[in-house]
Amino acid sequence: MSLHDFFEVTVNQYLQAKADRLQARAGVYQIKIDAEIWHIDLSRSPIKVESGEAPNPDCALELSEEDFQKLIEGKLNIPWALATRKLKLRGDLKKVYELRELLT
């Protein structure tokens, strides 16, 4: 499955189905995977999942596709990935854990 299909179809449908439970996690998550950038906006209704940069993300991640796969499978050790720069973060660290929980 391509990243485009994963975000535009799978993540979008999954989050829309859980929309009523996600209001407490309002925020904007930006994810750069290799050369592609996606953002998930839980701060509005309906939830938006789109390609491209978010204007003011609460959390911006940058990682490889392999490490993103590990993140959503719950197999990426986040402190280790940050220390080794396999995961680069701007913004709220707590949002990284929330994102992992949302997508697993």
mmCIF file of the C-alpha atoms, coordinates in Angstrom:
data_MODEL
# 
_entry.id   MODEL 
# 
loop_
_atom_site.group_PDB 
_atom_site.id 
_atom_site.type_symbol 
_atom_site.label_atom_id 
_atom_site.label_alt_id 
_atom_site.label_comp_id 
_atom_site.label_asym_id 
_atom_site.label_entity_id 
_atom_site.label_seq_id 
_atom_site.pdbx_PDB_ins_code 
_atom_site.Cartn_x 
_atom_site.Cartn_y 
_atom_site.Cartn_z 
_atom_site.occupancy 
_atom_site.B_iso_or_equiv 
_atom_site.pdbx_formal_charge 
_atom_site.auth_seq_id 
_atom_site.auth_comp_id 
_atom_site.auth_asym_id 
_atom_site.auth_atom_id 
_atom_site.pdbx_PDB_model_num 
ATOM 1   C CA . MET A 1 1   ? 0.000   0.000  0.000  1.00 0.00 ? 1   MET A CA 1 
ATOM 2   C CA . SER A 1 2   ? 1.360   3.426  -0.910 1.00 0.00 ? 2   SER A CA 1 
ATOM 3   C CA . LEU A 1 3   ? 1.655   6.218  1.644  1.00 0.00 ? 3   LEU A CA 1 
ATOM 4   C CA . HIS A 1 4   ? -0.959  8.123  -0.342 1.00 0.00 ? 4   HIS A CA 1 
ATOM 5   C CA . ASP A 1 5   ? -3.473  5.276  0.002  1.00 0.00 ? 5   ASP A CA 1 
ATOM 6   C CA . PHE A 1 6   ? -2.567  4.768  3.638  1.00 0.00 ? 6   PHE A CA 1 
ATOM 7   C CA . PHE A 1 7   ? -3.238  8.398  4.605  1.00 0.00 ? 7   PHE A CA 1 
ATOM 8   C CA . GLU A 1 8   ? -5.982  9.368  2.158  1.00 0.00 ? 8   GLU A CA 1 
ATOM 9   C CA . VAL A 1 9   ? -8.023  6.200  2.576  1.00 0.00 ? 9   VAL A CA 1 
ATOM 10  C CA . THR A 1 10  ? -7.072  4.066  5.576  1.00 0.00 ? 10  THR A CA 1 
ATOM 11  C CA . VAL A 1 11  ? -6.199  6.760  8.129  1.00 0.00 ? 11  VAL A CA 1 
ATOM 12  C CA . ASN A 1 12  ? -8.979  9.051  6.973  1.00 0.00 ? 12  ASN A CA 1 
ATOM 13  C CA . GLN A 1 13  ? -11.673 6.360  7.275  1.00 0.00 ? 13  GLN A CA 1 
ATOM 14  C CA . TYR A 1 14  ? -10.282 5.096  10.574 1.00 0.00 ? 14  TYR A CA 1 
ATOM 15  C CA . LEU A 1 15  ? -10.228 8.557  12.164 1.00 0.00 ? 15  LEU A CA 1 
ATOM 16  C CA . GLN A 1 16  ? -13.632 9.549  10.778 1.00 0.00 ? 16  GLN A CA 1 
ATOM 17  C CA . ALA A 1 17  ? -15.105 6.435  12.405 1.00 0.00 ? 17  ALA A CA 1 
ATOM 18  C CA . LYS A 1 18  ? -13.584 7.478  15.757 1.00 0.00 ? 18  LYS A CA 1 
ATOM 19  C CA . ALA A 1 19  ? -14.264 11.227 15.381 1.00 0.00 ? 19  ALA A CA 1 
ATOM 20  C CA . ASP A 1 20  ? -16.536 11.521 18.421 1.00 0.00 ? 20  ASP A CA 1 
ATOM 21  C CA . ARG A 1 21  ? -13.822 10.055 20.670 1.00 0.00 ? 21  ARG A CA 1 
ATOM 22  C CA . LEU A 1 22  ? -11.012 12.188 19.241 1.00 0.00 ? 22  LEU A CA 1 
ATOM 23  C CA . GLN A 1 23  ? -12.244 15.628 20.247 1.00 0.00 ? 23  GLN A CA 1 
ATOM 24  C CA . ALA A 1 24  ? -10.216 15.483 23.467 1.00 0.00 ? 24  ALA A CA 1 
ATOM 25  C CA . ARG A 1 25  ? -7.058  15.030 21.378 1.00 0.00 ? 25  ARG A CA 1 
ATOM 26  C CA . ALA A 1 26  ? -7.541  18.095 19.241 1.00 0.00 ? 26  ALA A CA 1 
ATOM 27  C CA . GLY A 1 27  ? -4.353  19.074 17.504 1.00 0.00 ? 27  GLY A CA 1 
ATOM 28  C CA . VAL A 1 28  ? -2.536  19.181 14.218 1.00 0.00 ? 28  VAL A CA 1 
ATOM 29  C CA . TYR A 1 29  ? 0.041   16.501 13.466 1.00 0.00 ? 29  TYR A CA 1 
ATOM 30  C CA . GLN A 1 30  ? 2.487   16.868 10.569 1.00 0.00 ? 30  GLN A CA 1 
ATOM 31  C CA . ILE A 1 31  ? 4.428   13.828 9.407  1.00 0.00 ? 31  ILE A CA 1 
ATOM 32  C CA . LYS A 1 32  ? 7.298   13.893 6.918  1.00 0.00 ? 32  LYS A CA 1 
ATOM 33  C CA . ILE A 1 33  ? 8.070   10.394 5.705  1.00 0.00 ? 33  ILE A CA 1 
ATOM 34  C CA . ASP A 1 34  ? 11.098  10.362 3.430  1.00 0.00 ? 34  ASP A CA 1 
ATOM 35  C CA . ALA A 1 35  ? 10.119  13.043 0.862  1.00 0.00 ? 35  ALA A CA 1 
ATOM 36  C CA . GLU A 1 36  ? 6.337   13.044 1.460  1.00 0.00 ? 36  GLU A CA 1 
ATOM 37  C CA . ILE A 1 37  ? 4.564   15.308 3.948  1.00 0.00 ? 37  ILE A CA 1 
ATOM 38  C CA . TRP A 1 38  ? 1.114   14.636 5.413  1.00 0.00 ? 38  TRP A CA 1 
ATOM 39  C CA . HIS A 1 39  ? -0.895  16.261 8.139  1.00 0.00 ? 39  HIS A CA 1 
ATOM 40  C CA . ILE A 1 40  ? -3.767  15.166 10.321 1.00 0.00 ? 40  ILE A CA 1 
ATOM 41  C CA . ASP A 1 41  ? -5.958  17.931 11.706 1.00 0.00 ? 41  ASP A CA 1 
ATOM 42  C CA . LEU A 1 42  ? -8.078  16.821 14.651 1.00 0.00 ? 42  LEU A CA 1 
ATOM 43  C CA . SER A 1 43  ? -8.890  20.406 15.632 1.00 0.00 ? 43  SER A CA 1 
ATOM 44  C CA . ARG A 1 44  ? -11.805 20.732 13.223 1.00 0.00 ? 44  ARG A CA 1 
ATOM 45  C CA . SER A 1 45  ? -14.837 18.800 12.186 1.00 0.00 ? 45  SER A CA 1 
ATOM 46  C CA . PRO A 1 46  ? -14.724 16.887 10.001 1.00 0.00 ? 46  PRO A CA 1 
ATOM 47  C CA . ILE A 1 47  ? -11.229 15.628 10.718 1.00 0.00 ? 47  ILE A CA 1 
ATOM 48  C CA . LYS A 1 48  ? -8.854  16.365 7.863  1.00 0.00 ? 48  LYS A CA 1 
ATOM 49  C CA . VAL A 1 49  ? -6.092  14.119 6.547  1.00 0.00 ? 49  VAL A CA 1 
ATOM 50  C CA . GLU A 1 50  ? -4.227  15.789 3.693  1.00 0.00 ? 50  GLU A CA 1 
ATOM 51  C CA . SER A 1 51  ? -0.922  15.795 1.889  1.00 0.00 ? 51  SER A CA 1 
ATOM 52  C CA . GLY A 1 52  ? 1.322   18.805 2.350  1.00 0.00 ? 52  GLY A CA 1 
ATOM 53  C CA . GLU A 1 53  ? 2.492   20.922 5.238  1.00 0.00 ? 53  GLU A CA 1 
ATOM 54  C CA . ALA A 1 54  ? 0.232   22.171 8.007  1.00 0.00 ? 54  ALA A CA 1 
ATOM 55  C CA . PRO A 1 55  ? 0.383   25.933 8.707  1.00 0.00 ? 55  PRO A CA 1 
ATOM 56  C CA . ASN A 1 56  ? 0.989   25.609 12.471 1.00 0.00 ? 56  ASN A CA 1 
ATOM 57  C CA . PRO A 1 57  ? 1.325   21.980 13.560 1.00 0.00 ? 57  PRO A CA 1 
ATOM 58  C CA . ASP A 1 58  ? 1.316   21.147 17.260 1.00 0.00 ? 58  ASP A CA 1 
ATOM 59  C CA . CYS A 1 59  ? 3.723   18.342 16.466 1.00 0.00 ? 59  CYS A CA 1 
ATOM 60  C CA . ALA A 1 60  ? 5.907   17.846 13.376 1.00 0.00 ? 60  ALA A CA 1 
ATOM 61  C CA . LEU A 1 61  ? 7.663   14.516 12.869 1.00 0.00 ? 61  LEU A CA 1 
ATOM 62  C CA . GLU A 1 62  ? 10.268  13.493 10.336 1.00 0.00 ? 62  GLU A CA 1 
ATOM 63  C CA . LEU A 1 63  ? 11.267  9.866  9.863  1.00 0.00 ? 63  LEU A CA 1 
ATOM 64  C CA . SER A 1 64  ? 11.822  7.132  7.296  1.00 0.00 ? 64  SER A CA 1 
ATOM 65  C CA . GLU A 1 65  ? 9.008   4.988  5.962  1.00 0.00 ? 65  GLU A CA 1 
ATOM 66  C CA . GLU A 1 66  ? 10.501  1.987  7.763  1.00 0.00 ? 66  GLU A CA 1 
ATOM 67  C CA . ASP A 1 67  ? 10.531  3.824  11.098 1.00 0.00 ? 67  ASP A CA 1 
ATOM 68  C CA . PHE A 1 68  ? 7.017   5.173  10.504 1.00 0.00 ? 68  PHE A CA 1 
ATOM 69  C CA . GLN A 1 69  ? 5.845   1.579  10.036 1.00 0.00 ? 69  GLN A CA 1 
ATOM 70  C CA . LYS A 1 70  ? 7.483   0.688  13.359 1.00 0.00 ? 70  LYS A CA 1 
ATOM 71  C CA . LEU A 1 71  ? 5.834   3.724  15.001 1.00 0.00 ? 71  LEU A CA 1 
ATOM 72  C CA . ILE A 1 72  ? 2.316   2.740  13.979 1.00 0.00 ? 72  ILE A CA 1 
ATOM 73  C CA . GLU A 1 73  ? 2.961   -0.893 14.917 1.00 0.00 ? 73  GLU A CA 1 
ATOM 74  C CA . GLY A 1 74  ? 4.043   0.250  18.393 1.00 0.00 ? 74  GLY A CA 1 
ATOM 75  C CA . LYS A 1 75  ? 7.552   -1.139 17.813 1.00 0.00 ? 75  LYS A CA 1 
ATOM 76  C CA . LEU A 1 76  ? 9.510   2.118  17.615 1.00 0.00 ? 76  LEU A CA 1 
ATOM 77  C CA . ASN A 1 77  ? 11.279  3.080  20.827 1.00 0.00 ? 77  ASN A CA 1 
ATOM 78  C CA . ILE A 1 78  ? 10.519  6.799  20.696 1.00 0.00 ? 78  ILE A CA 1 
ATOM 79  C CA . PRO A 1 79  ? 13.219  8.027  23.145 1.00 0.00 ? 79  PRO A CA 1 
ATOM 80  C CA . TRP A 1 80  ? 15.860  5.950  21.325 1.00 0.00 ? 80  TRP A CA 1 
ATOM 81  C CA . ALA A 1 81  ? 14.667  7.143  17.907 1.00 0.00 ? 81  ALA A CA 1 
ATOM 82  C CA . LEU A 1 82  ? 14.857  10.772 19.070 1.00 0.00 ? 82  LEU A CA 1 
ATOM 83  C CA . ALA A 1 83  ? 18.329  10.284 20.575 1.00 0.00 ? 83  ALA A CA 1 
ATOM 84  C CA . THR A 1 84  ? 19.662  8.664  17.390 1.00 0.00 ? 84  THR A CA 1 
ATOM 85  C CA . ARG A 1 85  ? 17.879  11.212 15.137 1.00 0.00 ? 85  ARG A CA 1 
ATOM 86  C CA . LYS A 1 86  ? 15.881  8.483  13.395 1.00 0.00 ? 86  LYS A CA 1 
ATOM 87  C CA . LEU A 1 87  ? 12.898  10.538 14.541 1.00 0.00 ? 87  LEU A CA 1 
ATOM 88  C CA . LYS A 1 88  ? 13.095  14.310 14.378 1.00 0.00 ? 88  LYS A CA 1 
ATOM 89  C CA . LEU A 1 89  ? 10.514  16.289 16.307 1.00 0.00 ? 89  LEU A CA 1 
ATOM 90  C CA . ARG A 1 90  ? 9.320   19.865 16.466 1.00 0.00 ? 90  ARG A CA 1 
ATOM 91  C CA . GLY A 1 91  ? 6.659   20.641 19.008 1.00 0.00 ? 91  GLY A CA 1 
ATOM 92  C CA . ASP A 1 92  ? 4.944   18.657 21.718 1.00 0.00 ? 92  ASP A CA 1 
ATOM 93  C CA . LEU A 1 93  ? 6.542   15.268 22.504 1.00 0.00 ? 93  LEU A CA 1 
ATOM 94  C CA . LYS A 1 94  ? 3.289   14.108 24.100 1.00 0.00 ? 94  LYS A CA 1 
ATOM 95  C CA . LYS A 1 95  ? 1.635   14.411 20.678 1.00 0.00 ? 95  LYS A CA 1 
ATOM 96  C CA . VAL A 1 96  ? 4.027   11.773 19.255 1.00 0.00 ? 96  VAL A CA 1 
ATOM 97  C CA . TYR A 1 97  ? 2.694   9.252  21.754 1.00 0.00 ? 97  TYR A CA 1 
ATOM 98  C CA . GLU A 1 98  ? -0.881  10.348 21.039 1.00 0.00 ? 98  GLU A CA 1 
ATOM 99  C CA . LEU A 1 99  ? -0.309  9.933  17.304 1.00 0.00 ? 99  LEU A CA 1 
ATOM 100 C CA . ARG A 1 100 ? 1.064   6.441  17.807 1.00 0.00 ? 100 ARG A CA 1 
ATOM 101 C CA . GLU A 1 101 ? -1.965  5.570  19.919 1.00 0.00 ? 101 GLU A CA 1 
ATOM 102 C CA . LEU A 1 102 ? -4.328  7.019  17.302 1.00 0.00 ? 102 LEU A CA 1 
ATOM 103 C CA . LEU A 1 103 ? -2.827  5.035  14.440 1.00 0.00 ? 103 LEU A CA 1 
ATOM 104 C CA . THR A 1 104 ? -2.293  1.667  16.142 1.00 0.00 ? 104 THR A CA 1 
# 
